[in-house]
Coordinates of C-alpha atoms in Angstrom, one line a residue:
M1 CA 0.0 0.0 0.0
L2 CA 2.8 2.4 0.9
Q3 CA 4.5 1.6 -2.4
I4 CA 1.4 2.6 -4.4
L5 CA 0.9 5.8 -2.4
K6 CA 4.6 6.7 -2.9
I7 CA 4.2 6.2 -6.7
I8 CA 1.0 8.3 -6.8
C9 CA 2.7 11.2 -4.8
C10 CA 5.7 11.1 -7.1
V11 CA 3.5 11.3 -10.2
I12 CA 1.5 14.2 -8.8
A13 CA 4.7 16.0 -7.9
C14 CA 6.1 15.5 -11.4
L15 CA 2.8 16.8 -12.9
C16 CA 2.9 19.8 -10.7
V17 CA 6.5 20.6 -11.8
A18 CA 5.5 20.1 -15.5
A19 CA 2.4 22.4 -15.1
A20 CA 4.1 25.2 -13.2
I21 CA 5.3 27.2 -16.2
P22 CA 2.2 27.0 -18.4
I23 CA -0.1 27.7 -15.4
G24 CA 2.1 30.6 -14.4
A25 CA 2.1 32.0 -17.9
I26 CA -1.7 31.8 -18.2
F27 CA -2.9 32.7 -14.6
G28 CA 0.0 34.6 -13.2
W29 CA 2.8 34.2 -10.6
V30 CA 0.5 33.4 -7.7
A31 CA -0.9 30.4 -9.4
C32 CA 2.6 29.3 -10.3
V33 CA 3.7 29.6 -6.7
C34 CA 0.8 27.5 -5.6
I35 CA 1.6 24.8 -8.1
V36 CA 5.3 24.8 -7.0
A37 CA 4.2 24.5 -3.4
G38 CA 2.1 21.5 -4.3
A39 CA 5.1 19.9 -6.0
I40 CA 7.2 20.5 -2.9
I41 CA 4.6 19.0 -0.7
F42 CA 4.0 15.9 -2.8
G43 CA 7.8 15.5 -3.2
A44 CA 8.2 15.6 0.5
L45 CA 5.5 13.1 0.9
T46 CA 7.2 10.8 -1.5
I47 CA 10.5 11.0 0.4
W48 CA 8.7 10.5 3.8
L49 CA 6.8 7.4 2.5
K50 CA 10.1 6.0 1.1
D51 CA 11.8 6.4 4.5
K52 CA 8.8 4.9 6.3
N53 CA 8.7 2.0 3.9
T54 CA 12.5 1.4 4.2
A55 CA 12.2 1.5 8.0
A56 CA 9.4 -1.1 7.9
N57 CA 11.4 -3.4 5.7
E58 CA 14.7 -3.0 7.6
D59 CA 13.9 -6.0 9.8
A60 CA 13.3 -8.2 6.7
R61 CA 16.9 -7.9 5.4
K62 CA 18.3 -11.1 4.0
P63 CA 21.7 -12.1 2.7
D64 CA 22.0 -11.3 -1.0
F65 CA 24.6 -12.0 -3.7
M66 CA 24.6 -8.2 -4.4
N67 CA 25.9 -7.4 -0.9
S68 CA 29.5 -7.7 0.0
A69 CA 30.6 -10.7 2.2
E70 CA 30.9 -8.4 5.2
E71 CA 27.4 -7.1 4.8
N72 CA 26.0 -10.6 4.4
E73 CA 27.9 -11.7 7.5
K74 CA 26.5 -8.8 9.5
I75 CA 23.0 -9.6 8.4
R76 CA 23.5 -13.3 9.4
Q77 CA 24.7 -12.2 12.8
E78 CA 21.7 -9.9 13.3
Q79 CA 19.4 -12.7 12.4
A80 CA 21.1 -15.1 14.8
E81 CA 20.8 -12.5 17.6
R82 CA 17.1 -12.0 16.9
E83 CA 16.6 -15.7 17.0
D84 CA 18.5 -16.0 20.3
E85 CA 16.3 -13.3 21.8
Q86 CA 13.2 -15.2 20.9

């Protein structure tokens, strides 16, 4: 769900950026500032949702062939510590 919401916010932010100049040219600088503010808000929401989603998935880290050997070893140790706590 967070992934879909993040994509929607990103698309809206991109549309706001793309619409800023034409809207500003037609309706004036106040409308342009409002559109840019919307782009900033939706961009911030995108980043916030990304950080929230990353934090939620941090516990689900698994060893991966793309990681270095040190990273995989650290992940294995963290998993072993979590299993020992349970």
